[in-house]
Each structure stands twice: as C-alpha cells, then as structure tokens.
XYZ file of C-alpha atoms in Angstrom:
253
model
C 69.675 90.632 88.115
C 71.225 88.874 91.073
C 73.937 90.703 93.308
C 76.913 88.429 93.442
C 78.987 88.902 96.709
C 81.793 87.102 98.346
C 82.023 83.934 99.908
C 81.313 84.087 103.874
C 83.390 82.991 106.402
C 86.920 81.503 107.360
C 86.486 79.485 103.991
C 86.497 82.538 102.015
C 90.252 83.045 103.098
C 91.059 79.584 101.701
C 88.603 79.363 98.542
C 89.073 82.939 97.873
C 85.844 84.126 96.083
C 87.268 87.540 97.662
C 85.094 89.958 95.800
C 86.922 89.779 91.930
C 86.025 87.780 89.431
C 88.624 86.583 87.274
C 91.448 87.974 85.561
C 91.046 89.471 81.868
C 93.280 89.302 79.178
C 95.012 92.713 79.262
C 95.068 94.656 76.253
C 98.253 95.928 74.653
C 99.182 99.331 76.747
C 101.870 101.807 76.605
C 104.309 100.754 79.547
C 105.036 103.944 81.929
C 108.983 104.080 82.121
C 109.749 104.171 86.028
C 111.492 107.174 86.587
C 110.505 109.282 83.656
C 111.242 113.003 83.524
C 107.636 114.649 84.230
C 106.623 117.888 86.020
C 105.664 117.025 89.652
C 101.706 117.134 89.725
C 100.121 120.137 91.259
C 98.218 118.212 93.941
C 100.131 115.339 95.360
C 100.288 113.190 98.631
C 103.036 112.147 100.380
C 103.833 107.831 99.789
C 102.627 106.127 103.006
C 104.580 103.170 104.105
C 103.927 100.192 102.327
C 105.442 96.892 103.293
C 106.674 95.047 100.218
C 105.800 91.367 99.103
C 108.794 90.018 100.761
C 107.183 90.467 103.926
C 104.572 87.747 102.957
C 105.528 86.025 100.161
C 106.612 82.515 100.207
C 109.017 82.851 97.175
C 108.532 78.890 96.621
C 104.963 79.268 96.100
C 105.296 81.536 93.237
C 104.341 79.575 89.999
C 106.318 78.246 87.407
C 106.650 80.479 84.153
C 104.801 83.360 85.925
C 104.628 86.265 83.052
C 105.868 89.495 83.861
C 103.632 92.750 85.223
C 101.345 94.557 82.844
C 101.086 98.284 82.734
C 98.974 100.817 81.966
C 99.786 104.436 81.527
C 99.065 105.833 85.281
C 96.155 105.516 88.010
C 93.088 107.549 87.757
C 90.807 105.487 89.932
C 91.032 103.203 92.986
C 88.580 100.546 93.729
C 88.263 99.418 97.475
C 87.158 95.874 98.302
C 87.028 93.608 101.399
C 88.618 90.022 101.357
C 85.483 88.683 103.276
C 87.559 86.958 105.743
C 87.845 87.080 109.352
C 87.973 90.414 111.341
C 89.087 89.181 114.509
C 93.080 88.653 113.265
C 96.384 89.691 115.296
C 97.715 91.883 112.919
C 101.065 90.101 113.654
C 99.284 87.430 111.402
C 98.627 89.657 108.280
C 101.562 88.091 105.998
C 100.109 84.708 106.833
C 96.814 85.801 105.843
C 97.546 87.076 102.523
C 99.617 84.182 101.852
C 96.557 82.245 102.209
C 94.886 84.935 99.482
C 97.892 84.341 97.536
C 97.842 80.393 97.554
C 93.847 80.459 96.843
C 93.892 82.643 93.541
C 96.917 81.360 92.132
C 95.878 77.789 93.002
C 92.384 76.944 92.754
C 91.657 80.005 90.559
C 94.937 79.582 88.776
C 95.945 83.318 88.495
C 99.421 84.331 87.737
C 99.220 86.617 90.801
C 97.046 87.873 93.792
C 94.389 90.615 92.084
C 95.022 93.303 94.599
C 97.552 95.765 93.970
C 97.647 96.695 97.711
C 96.300 94.914 101.189
C 95.092 96.697 104.409
C 95.120 95.074 107.492
C 92.742 96.350 110.823
C 96.359 97.942 112.230
C 96.481 100.126 109.477
C 99.264 98.437 108.036
C 99.561 98.521 104.018
C 100.919 95.721 102.140
C 102.054 95.425 98.541
C 99.923 92.851 96.748
C 100.263 92.367 93.057
C 104.047 92.451 91.485
C 105.371 95.286 89.322
C 106.440 98.164 91.831
C 104.168 100.170 93.930
C 105.012 103.164 92.404
C 103.925 102.237 88.722
C 100.294 101.856 87.132
C 100.276 97.853 87.464
C 97.393 96.392 85.781
C 95.381 94.158 88.479
C 92.851 91.772 88.581
C 90.749 93.321 90.924
C 87.523 94.788 89.383
C 86.393 92.764 86.348
C 86.058 94.937 83.509
C 88.172 98.221 85.229
C 91.521 96.754 85.968
C 92.957 99.041 83.382
C 94.227 102.413 84.677
C 93.055 101.859 88.287
C 94.705 100.118 91.565
C 92.748 97.722 93.829
C 93.012 98.404 97.540
C 91.773 95.424 99.514
C 90.713 95.883 103.698
C 91.501 92.810 105.295
C 88.113 91.774 106.920
C 84.446 91.531 106.166
C 82.515 95.034 106.580
C 78.816 94.033 106.126
C 76.430 96.457 107.602
C 76.741 96.928 111.245
C 80.573 95.847 111.445
C 83.043 98.385 112.975
C 85.689 99.832 110.217
C 88.665 100.550 112.360
C 89.864 104.267 111.407
C 93.361 103.094 111.399
C 91.980 101.055 108.309
C 90.148 103.904 106.799
C 92.899 106.311 107.406
C 95.566 104.389 105.634
C 93.163 103.647 102.523
C 92.702 107.345 102.283
C 96.720 107.612 102.388
C 97.164 105.431 99.699
C 94.426 106.464 97.423
C 95.639 110.304 98.218
C 99.173 109.159 97.162
C 98.265 106.862 94.406
C 95.882 109.104 92.397
C 98.006 111.924 93.112
C 100.788 110.520 90.835
C 98.636 111.717 88.355
C 96.920 114.787 89.993
C 93.760 112.978 90.296
C 91.422 114.608 92.785
C 89.980 111.678 95.032
C 86.325 113.557 95.117
C 86.351 113.617 91.293
C 84.707 111.317 88.877
C 86.943 109.529 87.059
C 85.989 108.169 83.369
C 86.517 104.567 82.522
C 85.736 102.303 79.695
C 84.560 98.609 80.817
C 86.786 95.962 79.107
C 84.787 93.391 80.065
C 81.060 92.337 79.775
C 80.997 90.621 83.098
C 81.172 94.067 84.573
C 77.902 96.202 85.519
C 78.664 97.561 81.675
C 79.353 95.893 78.403
C 82.472 95.854 76.890
C 83.570 99.089 75.085
C 81.110 101.119 77.411
C 82.455 104.268 78.551
C 81.306 105.242 81.979
C 81.998 107.504 84.783
C 82.604 106.256 88.100
C 84.000 107.627 91.246
C 87.746 108.510 91.420
C 87.872 106.443 95.003
C 85.048 103.564 94.112
C 83.693 100.806 95.679
C 84.168 97.285 93.779
C 80.347 97.151 93.585
C 79.937 100.149 91.414
C 82.037 98.297 88.958
C 80.772 94.849 89.034
C 77.750 93.103 90.644
C 78.589 92.416 94.020
C 77.962 93.714 97.793
C 81.711 93.966 98.109
C 83.374 96.228 100.145
C 80.254 95.798 102.167
C 77.688 98.127 103.704
C 79.681 99.449 106.265
C 83.018 100.083 104.416
C 81.004 101.430 101.379
C 79.333 104.393 104.137
C 82.894 105.018 104.984
C 83.961 106.042 101.445
C 82.815 109.636 101.563
C 85.159 110.457 104.214
C 87.724 108.670 102.715
C 87.582 110.681 99.546
C 87.378 113.848 101.846
C 90.280 112.761 103.804
C 92.230 111.850 100.505
C 91.686 114.997 99.048
C 92.877 116.944 102.344
C 96.380 114.749 102.244
C 96.774 116.279 98.594
C 96.398 119.573 100.045
C 93.277 120.442 98.191
C 90.404 122.749 99.719
C 87.614 121.572 101.183
C 84.895 122.593 98.748
C 86.809 122.875 95.782
C 89.040 121.052 93.257
C 91.916 122.952 93.850
C-alpha cells in the first residue's frame, strides 16, 4: 500500500495537498447547544488564547452559498497535522499564510471552508480555523474517515525527520488539546474509540477502532503527515496536556 504524503515545498501553500484528503458528507448528528447547562468536567484545562477567523479571513473571499457549520455531540480526540509549507516565516505573516491555505482549499479543492479546526504557528500562536465556534464540536475536514467527534490541529510548517519543532508550537498544541479534550473530560493519554466513516481512511467505513486521543494524521489516514519530527513529539504533547488538565503523572485521574 502506498503511503500518501503532502505536496512538498512552497507550492503546497498554494496547491494545498495539506495532509487532508477531501471533505466527507456529514452524517446527521445531534447539535450541541452552546451554553447548555451541564456539570463541569472533573479534569479540565484553561482555554488558551485563540485568535479568531477575523484576524486572517478576507470576507470577500468567502464562497457564496457557504453552508452552515456542522456539529457533533462532543470532541473525544484530536488529530495533529503539519501543513507541509515553508518553516522559515515571520509569525507576523501567519494570517497571510492561512489565507493562502484557505484559498487553496475553497478554490482548487472546492471545499466549503478550511478543513482544520485550529492552526498553530511556530511562535505558539493559535488561530481559529474552520467556522462554527471554537467552544463547539465543529465537524472538520482534516482526517478522512475520522472527522466526526474529533478536532484537527495543524502545525504551520514541514516537520519531516530531523527538522526542529519549536517548543512554543508543541506547548501551544498541548494547551489546545488539553482544553478541547477537557470539555468532554477526555484524558489526552487515553485511547479514543472512533468509527471510520469513509473507506478511504486506514479502515473500512463502519469499522470501530481505537486510536490515541491525541493522534497523528497518519494514524487515521495513509500519509506521512504530521511528519516524523512532529510525530516523535506526540508522547510529550500528551503528557503535557494531561498535566494541564490536573491529572496525575502515572494515573488517569
């Protein structure tokens, strides 16, 4: 079976292979009501600073007739990606880079929005990606077969073997994962029980499988994303996220 990766080099920013393979037709799901009364989770983490879509989005570029966001009931896992774009960028240029990613996905790929729920730059700044509200379980388009009940976090850059991964970036990913999974009281170190919705993933449609609650894109789809260097940092990210949720180092509570 051939492993599929992202397009290399600067052209990836414009052409956007981006480590995601298409938007799935969303299955009917129960909408999560914002602000609904519920008990606070036993383990949660503070919400990190997240810059809104308005920071990077050119409203004139939004496709006409863009459908409303789709939602799941909760988020029980996150998938970590890299965008396979250049690493040497000024963080002040991040909004421009995200606009290019958005243009490629909604233009050449004809998606209705950017696929990732969140994007993180090398300075550790977190940006809202797909529309629908950062607090809510928005159905993304980031991991073929596993877009439901998950969130996609994209690291801006290319993190193949030997490439340094900035500490600020991994700390931000851990903080984001801790907060997002904490909303459903999910331990970032735990397994997540998911069902593949698309046979183009590593699993046939309808297959129930167990993946890490903080997983690399390659664990759900045949790809090299998020790159060997970032993949090697996932255990550390899981431990940091669990600590931020107030969990003990060796236990699940």
